[in-house]
Amino acid sequence: MYKQDYQKNKTFRLVHNPPFANNYARTLLLLDHGEGCWLFDADGRRYLDFGSGIAVNALGHGREDLAEIAAEQMKKIIHVSNLYTTEAAIQCAGRLMHLGNFDAVYFGNSGTEAVEAALKFARLYALRTRGEGHHRIASFSGAFHGRTMGALSATPTPAYQDPFRPLVPGFQALPYNDIEALERTLDDSFAAVIVEPLQGEGGLRSVSPGFAEALNRICREKDIVLIADEVQTGLGRTGEILASSWAGLNPDLVTLAKPLAGGLPLSAVLVPERINRQIKVGEHASTFGGGPVTTAVAGAVLDIICDAAFIRRVREAGEYLHERLQDICDRVPLAREVRGRGLLAGIAVGYPEKDAKSRMGNLIEKMQERGLLALRSGTNILRIAPPLIIENEQIDEGCEIIASVLAEETE
Ligand code: PLP
């Protein structure tokens, strides 16, 4: 259960062979509680959180305000199903609709569910407006849209897809940021294109302005539904409420999830009137999606994140983080390039391709041993996605650990 900390002669709380299915790692760090940007084990050993539970805990840990809202709502009513509704769900949907020119919100419980719903809504729209034979869906190399069969079919990573073939028919992956491939491929047979403004899992690359413009134009001309998957980038993470706005994308549907309910499971698809009109009662549903507890908390999260001063500070913190990461790249030979935007950032590590993935695992473990929790993106990108409330001193502290661990590495 314990592993010795070689630096401070303390112990880590590790669980070996936890009673979970083998899809998760066989050794896990056992955490107990959190406060702000810090996480603690039961012995009080602390970790600076540069991962936010994979870009989820945007407002940090130990939020009494959110806990109180959840507790109050639980005392009133926990669940009603989508046969009925609650004031909390209506209020939350109203706030989300105003993030753009949207007319309705579909609630799910996870990112992949939001993606499934968006893909189905796009196919409904194509079927009802153009008839049969316009059902194909394009996604891009490096994309990550989730693990359920529809979202997985749009996630062209062989390690994720191959064991689960056959996939859903009608999906095609195109090269990311290749305008010519778009022009060549997207024809009348497509219902939708799904794109991440910035690829959170696939290497922290973002759409180029020209590519975004081409996507907007072709989708508009051919009435193909443009879906922006903002499960990871949405709600402030990149320094804008929606990353689509700086990326120059004009999506028809937007998927949101990770930070939406402060760590509780809630996702949303933002739907414009034109598409909503084509959806009939009973054509899609979720038992738990948009329940009163998650939506009550999400309402408060949206109030905080959508405040102009909050977003301004996220932008400042993002710029500061990028400066510090650039500084590491200037000093440490193995730190090759800064990637990402705002507080979804990273460093390309110069490991040789063949063993990059396993060495990245070791690198992140070493950082964990020194009290920093970070993430990987793609094969060789160290991904940093701290709570959006992070302070500059904490950015300094985390970056020092990153620099010292990277400086010990050789190619
Ligand atoms: N879409 C994007 C862009 C994501 O980053 C993720 C998760 O990382 C998902 C979808 C899937 O979300 P979930 O794991 O909540 O199903």
XYZ file of C-alpha atoms and ligand atoms in Angstrom:
427
model
C 0.000 0.000 0.000
C 2.868 2.413 0.695
C 5.840 3.466 -1.390
C 8.801 5.315 0.066
C 9.322 8.923 -1.023
C 13.037 8.968 -1.856
C 13.282 12.700 -1.251
C 11.520 13.373 1.992
C 11.427 9.966 3.604
C 7.647 10.093 3.624
C 5.247 7.553 2.219
C 2.781 7.604 -0.670
C -0.609 6.089 -0.342
C -0.797 3.729 -3.288
C -3.396 1.049 -3.912
C -2.231 -2.024 -5.818
C -4.785 -4.120 -7.665
C -7.794 -2.016 -6.716
C -11.173 -3.745 -7.091
C -11.835 -2.080 -10.434
C -11.895 -3.598 -13.908
C -8.514 -3.948 -15.574
C -9.163 -1.028 -17.926
C -7.654 1.261 -15.270
C -4.051 1.188 -14.016
C -3.276 -1.510 -11.466
C -1.644 0.937 -9.062
C -3.475 4.108 -8.108
C -2.699 7.020 -5.821
C -5.179 7.074 -2.962
C -6.451 10.611 -2.355
C -8.508 11.791 0.544
C -9.489 15.449 0.265
C -8.727 18.687 -1.515
C -8.555 22.404 -1.022
C -8.192 24.940 -3.818
C -5.439 23.690 -6.129
C -4.170 21.120 -3.615
C -5.056 17.476 -3.123
C -4.156 15.536 0.019
C -3.827 11.899 0.981
C -5.050 10.666 4.362
C -1.591 11.309 5.889
C -1.728 14.945 4.840
C 0.860 14.591 2.062
C -0.086 17.203 -0.492
C -0.083 17.338 -4.278
C -0.362 20.412 -6.470
C -3.129 19.670 -8.948
C -2.014 20.427 -12.513
C -4.600 18.012 -13.925
C -7.950 18.948 -12.321
C -9.232 15.384 -12.573
C -8.627 15.561 -16.345
C -9.748 19.170 -16.821
C -12.800 18.883 -14.589
C -12.270 20.707 -11.268
C -12.164 24.193 -12.774
C -13.066 25.906 -9.499
C -10.683 23.829 -7.412
C -11.331 21.407 -4.582
C -13.143 21.666 -1.270
C -15.772 24.114 -2.557
C -18.156 24.579 0.355
C -20.371 26.829 -1.796
C -20.937 24.065 -4.352
C -21.267 21.393 -1.655
C -23.953 23.448 0.086
C -25.942 23.922 -3.113
C -25.759 20.171 -3.803
C -26.734 19.289 -0.215
C -29.670 21.712 -0.159
C -30.904 20.397 -3.471
C -30.532 16.784 -2.308
C -32.684 17.537 0.714
C -35.373 19.002 -1.548
C -35.330 16.432 -4.353
C -32.562 14.301 -5.854
C -34.065 12.898 -9.023
C -37.211 13.314 -11.098
C -36.263 11.768 -14.516
C -36.942 13.542 -17.793
C -40.656 12.751 -17.567
C -40.738 15.805 -15.284
C -38.423 18.735 -14.672
C -37.158 21.073 -11.949
C -36.438 24.748 -11.592
C -32.707 23.939 -11.310
C -32.639 22.243 -14.739
C -34.609 25.051 -16.395
C -32.389 27.760 -14.918
C -29.214 25.931 -15.921
C -30.436 25.322 -19.490
C -31.376 28.992 -19.763
C -27.856 30.070 -18.807
C -26.264 27.609 -21.242
C -28.447 28.688 -24.167
C -27.141 32.202 -23.791
C -23.565 31.102 -24.431
C -24.450 31.524 -28.112
C -27.318 31.579 -30.531
C -28.974 28.445 -29.159
C -32.565 27.531 -28.571
C -32.385 24.426 -26.395
C -30.106 22.246 -24.302
C -29.858 18.465 -24.140
C -28.421 17.193 -20.849
C -26.377 14.008 -20.440
C -24.002 12.760 -17.774
C -20.632 12.544 -19.513
C -18.704 13.904 -22.442
C -19.215 10.826 -24.549
C -22.991 11.019 -24.027
C -23.022 14.619 -25.209
C -21.114 13.540 -28.316
C -23.528 10.636 -28.972
C -26.489 12.994 -28.687
C -24.890 15.570 -31.003
C -24.146 12.906 -33.631
C -27.719 11.597 -33.429
C -29.229 15.089 -33.632
C -27.080 15.801 -36.705
C -28.282 12.589 -38.389
C -31.902 13.459 -37.533
C -31.433 16.902 -39.021
C -29.920 15.509 -42.235
C -32.629 12.855 -42.541
C -35.508 15.258 -42.013
C -34.170 18.065 -44.202
C -32.451 16.104 -46.990
C -33.843 12.559 -46.796
C -31.921 9.282 -46.631
C -28.300 8.835 -47.711
C -26.791 11.871 -45.984
C -25.676 10.193 -42.783
C -21.865 10.194 -42.929
C -19.810 11.803 -40.198
C -16.316 13.235 -40.512
C -13.862 13.583 -37.666
C -10.114 14.255 -37.596
C -6.790 12.620 -36.942
C -5.767 13.069 -33.304
C -9.370 13.564 -32.190
C -10.778 12.225 -28.957
C -14.548 12.218 -28.605
C -15.189 9.429 -26.100
C -15.439 5.692 -25.604
C -19.039 4.744 -26.436
C -19.470 3.249 -29.898
C -20.557 6.405 -31.784
C -18.001 8.679 -30.161
C -15.369 5.941 -30.484
C -16.111 5.649 -34.199
C -15.155 9.340 -34.450
C -11.941 8.782 -32.453
C -9.415 7.421 -34.957
C -6.783 6.082 -32.563
C -6.110 2.409 -33.404
C -5.459 1.443 -29.762
C -8.910 2.716 -28.788
C -10.818 1.496 -31.857
C -9.237 -1.765 -33.003
C -10.340 -4.106 -30.175
C -13.948 -3.012 -30.652
C -14.489 -3.411 -34.366
C -16.835 -3.366 -36.176
C -17.422 0.291 -35.461
C -20.517 2.306 -36.344
C -20.731 2.579 -40.151
C -20.489 5.913 -41.943
C -17.555 7.491 -40.083
C -14.488 8.849 -41.832
C -11.376 10.426 -40.312
C -9.696 13.255 -42.224
C -6.308 14.835 -41.503
C -6.614 17.670 -38.950
C -5.896 21.112 -40.395
C -5.806 19.829 -43.990
C -8.048 22.204 -45.950
C -7.566 20.325 -49.214
C -8.802 17.065 -47.670
C -11.919 18.896 -46.481
C -12.596 20.336 -49.933
C -11.997 16.959 -51.563
C -14.062 14.843 -49.161
C -16.983 16.733 -47.695
C -19.896 16.232 -50.046
C -23.640 15.916 -49.802
C -23.402 12.444 -48.200
C -22.204 13.960 -44.899
C -24.558 14.771 -42.040
C -21.926 16.197 -39.690
C -18.343 17.131 -39.016
C -17.145 16.899 -35.429
C -14.064 18.869 -34.427
C -12.195 19.938 -31.307
C -11.045 23.578 -31.473
C -7.967 22.356 -29.558
C -7.242 18.637 -29.261
C -7.009 18.023 -25.520
C -6.154 14.316 -25.618
C -4.499 14.168 -29.020
C -1.487 16.460 -28.616
C -2.765 19.987 -27.815
C -2.922 21.232 -31.392
C -5.635 23.689 -32.411
C -7.476 24.379 -35.647
C -5.684 26.876 -37.881
C -7.659 30.018 -38.835
C -7.795 28.887 -42.477
C -9.051 25.437 -41.532
C -11.753 26.903 -39.271
C -12.840 29.230 -42.075
C -12.981 26.342 -44.567
C -14.982 24.190 -42.145
C -17.484 26.986 -41.544
C -17.834 27.685 -45.240
C -18.152 24.103 -46.505
C -20.579 23.093 -43.751
C -22.718 26.154 -44.443
C -22.720 25.590 -48.222
C -23.608 21.895 -47.951
C -25.841 22.167 -44.867
C -23.548 19.795 -42.950
C -23.915 20.136 -39.177
C -20.700 21.444 -37.627
C -20.241 20.038 -34.116
C -17.649 21.655 -31.861
C -16.640 19.173 -29.186
C -15.840 21.503 -26.306
C -16.061 18.840 -23.612
C -12.485 19.679 -22.590
C -11.983 23.184 -23.983
C -15.329 24.724 -23.042
C -16.270 26.935 -20.093
C -13.173 29.041 -19.645
C -10.377 26.485 -19.892
C -8.635 28.214 -22.822
C -9.343 31.765 -21.644
C -12.684 32.166 -23.452
C -16.053 30.764 -22.447
C -16.016 28.733 -25.663
C -12.748 27.943 -27.446
C -14.645 28.033 -30.763
C -14.690 31.826 -30.507
C -10.908 32.327 -30.609
C -10.536 29.383 -32.999
C -12.863 31.088 -35.493
C -15.336 28.189 -35.615
C -19.074 28.814 -36.034
C -20.495 25.518 -34.795
C -24.129 24.480 -35.094
C -23.937 22.171 -32.072
C -21.593 22.468 -29.098
C -20.851 19.706 -26.591
C -19.845 20.590 -23.043
C -19.109 18.449 -20.000
C -16.051 18.232 -17.789
C -16.143 21.422 -15.647
C -19.872 22.022 -16.025
C -21.064 20.815 -12.622
C -17.935 21.437 -10.550
C -16.940 17.748 -10.587
C -20.396 16.170 -10.594
C -21.330 14.292 -13.784
C -23.231 16.522 -16.185
C -22.900 17.205 -19.904
C -24.801 19.342 -22.351
C -25.395 19.780 -26.065
C -26.288 23.311 -27.114
C -28.899 23.098 -29.891
C -30.070 25.844 -32.297
C -33.731 26.210 -33.265
C -33.125 24.980 -36.819
C -31.951 21.579 -35.570
C -34.211 21.388 -32.531
C -37.226 21.669 -34.828
C -36.282 18.342 -36.447
C -36.118 16.330 -33.206
C -39.225 14.451 -32.110
C -40.301 13.411 -28.614
C -38.718 10.100 -27.580
C -35.994 10.054 -30.251
C -33.244 10.333 -27.641
C -33.168 10.341 -23.828
C -31.205 9.782 -20.638
C -32.572 8.700 -17.252
C -30.179 10.754 -15.154
C -29.213 13.577 -17.552
C -29.937 17.058 -16.225
C -31.026 16.006 -12.750
C -31.720 18.695 -10.147
C -28.504 18.238 -8.131
C -26.042 18.467 -10.999
C -27.888 21.312 -12.711
C -28.231 23.293 -9.457
C -24.460 23.108 -8.999
C -23.860 23.858 -12.690
C -25.927 27.029 -12.407
C -23.551 28.298 -9.728
C -20.469 27.159 -11.683
C -21.703 29.043 -14.766
C -22.314 32.188 -12.714
C -18.714 32.098 -11.512
C -17.010 31.125 -14.771
C -19.001 33.455 -17.023
C -18.047 36.501 -14.964
C -15.838 38.806 -17.070
C -13.297 39.354 -14.267
C -12.962 35.589 -13.726
C -12.282 34.959 -17.417
C -9.826 37.846 -17.502
C -7.883 36.258 -14.657
C -7.908 32.838 -16.409
C -6.395 34.532 -19.456
C -3.709 36.185 -17.315
C -2.915 32.918 -15.563
C -2.756 31.179 -18.953
C -0.301 33.752 -20.287
C 1.815 33.429 -17.154
C 1.809 29.621 -17.437
C 2.868 29.801 -21.090
C 5.746 32.154 -20.187
C 6.932 29.760 -17.530
C 6.661 26.770 -19.853
C 8.580 28.666 -22.548
C 11.236 29.395 -19.961
C 11.528 25.642 -19.285
C 11.816 24.957 -23.027
C 14.588 27.568 -23.266
C 16.559 25.985 -20.415
C 15.919 22.234 -20.544
C 17.062 20.374 -23.695
C 14.365 17.688 -23.574
C 11.563 20.284 -23.312
C 11.035 20.994 -26.992
C 7.936 23.118 -27.517
C 5.066 24.786 -25.659
C 1.618 23.699 -26.815
C -1.988 24.599 -26.052
C -3.878 27.680 -25.059
C -4.843 29.317 -21.771
C -4.897 26.800 -18.941
C -4.885 23.820 -21.296
C -1.195 23.835 -22.013
C 1.764 21.534 -22.309
C 5.308 20.776 -23.308
C 6.370 18.454 -26.122
C 9.007 16.169 -24.584
C 11.797 15.018 -26.883
C 11.629 11.289 -26.170
C 12.169 9.050 -29.194
C 8.799 8.023 -30.677
C 9.202 4.284 -30.015
C 9.150 4.453 -26.211
C 7.680 7.946 -25.684
C 4.428 6.703 -24.166
C 5.963 4.552 -21.443
C 8.634 7.141 -20.650
C 5.929 9.805 -20.347
C 4.227 7.522 -17.804
C 7.445 7.353 -15.783
C 7.942 11.106 -16.065
C 4.474 11.825 -14.713
C 5.036 9.318 -11.911
C 8.263 11.090 -10.922
C 6.382 14.398 -10.796
C 3.735 12.756 -8.657
C 6.440 11.565 -6.264
C 7.566 15.183 -5.943
C 4.061 16.415 -5.272
C 2.771 17.440 -8.697
C -0.131 15.808 -10.552
C 0.088 16.292 -14.331
C -1.308 14.594 -17.440
C -0.204 13.257 -20.803
C -1.650 14.258 -24.186
C -0.884 12.377 -27.409
C 2.247 10.270 -27.052
C 4.820 12.762 -25.817
C 3.066 15.894 -24.591
C 3.061 16.746 -20.906
C -0.412 18.211 -20.414
C -1.196 20.814 -17.783
C -4.779 21.682 -16.946
C -4.851 23.177 -13.434
C -7.985 24.518 -11.741
C -8.880 27.859 -13.342
C -8.417 29.546 -9.957
C -4.674 28.824 -9.908
C -2.369 31.585 -8.648
C 0.941 32.614 -10.187
C 2.924 31.330 -7.186
C 1.363 27.918 -7.639
C 2.206 28.008 -11.346
C 5.816 28.784 -10.321
C 5.853 25.933 -7.842
C 4.521 23.393 -10.336
C 6.791 24.597 -13.122
C 9.842 24.228 -10.881
C 8.972 20.576 -10.307
C 8.423 20.076 -14.044
C 11.756 21.743 -14.859
C 13.699 19.752 -12.263
C 12.243 16.385 -13.302
C 12.705 17.108 -17.015
C 16.281 18.296 -16.413
C 17.168 14.835 -15.017
C 15.913 13.104 -18.172
C 18.023 12.208 -21.169
C 16.917 11.424 -24.686
N -14.725 14.830 -25.938
C -13.560 15.387 -25.572
C -13.017 16.531 -26.361
C -12.873 14.904 -24.447
O -11.709 15.468 -24.100
C -13.425 13.824 -23.720
C -12.716 13.274 -22.568
O -11.572 13.478 -22.344
C -14.644 13.282 -24.139
C -15.280 13.823 -25.251
C -15.281 12.144 -23.394
O -15.710 12.569 -22.157
P -16.115 11.520 -21.008
O -14.852 10.861 -20.572
O -16.751 12.371 -19.946
O -17.069 10.571 -21.630
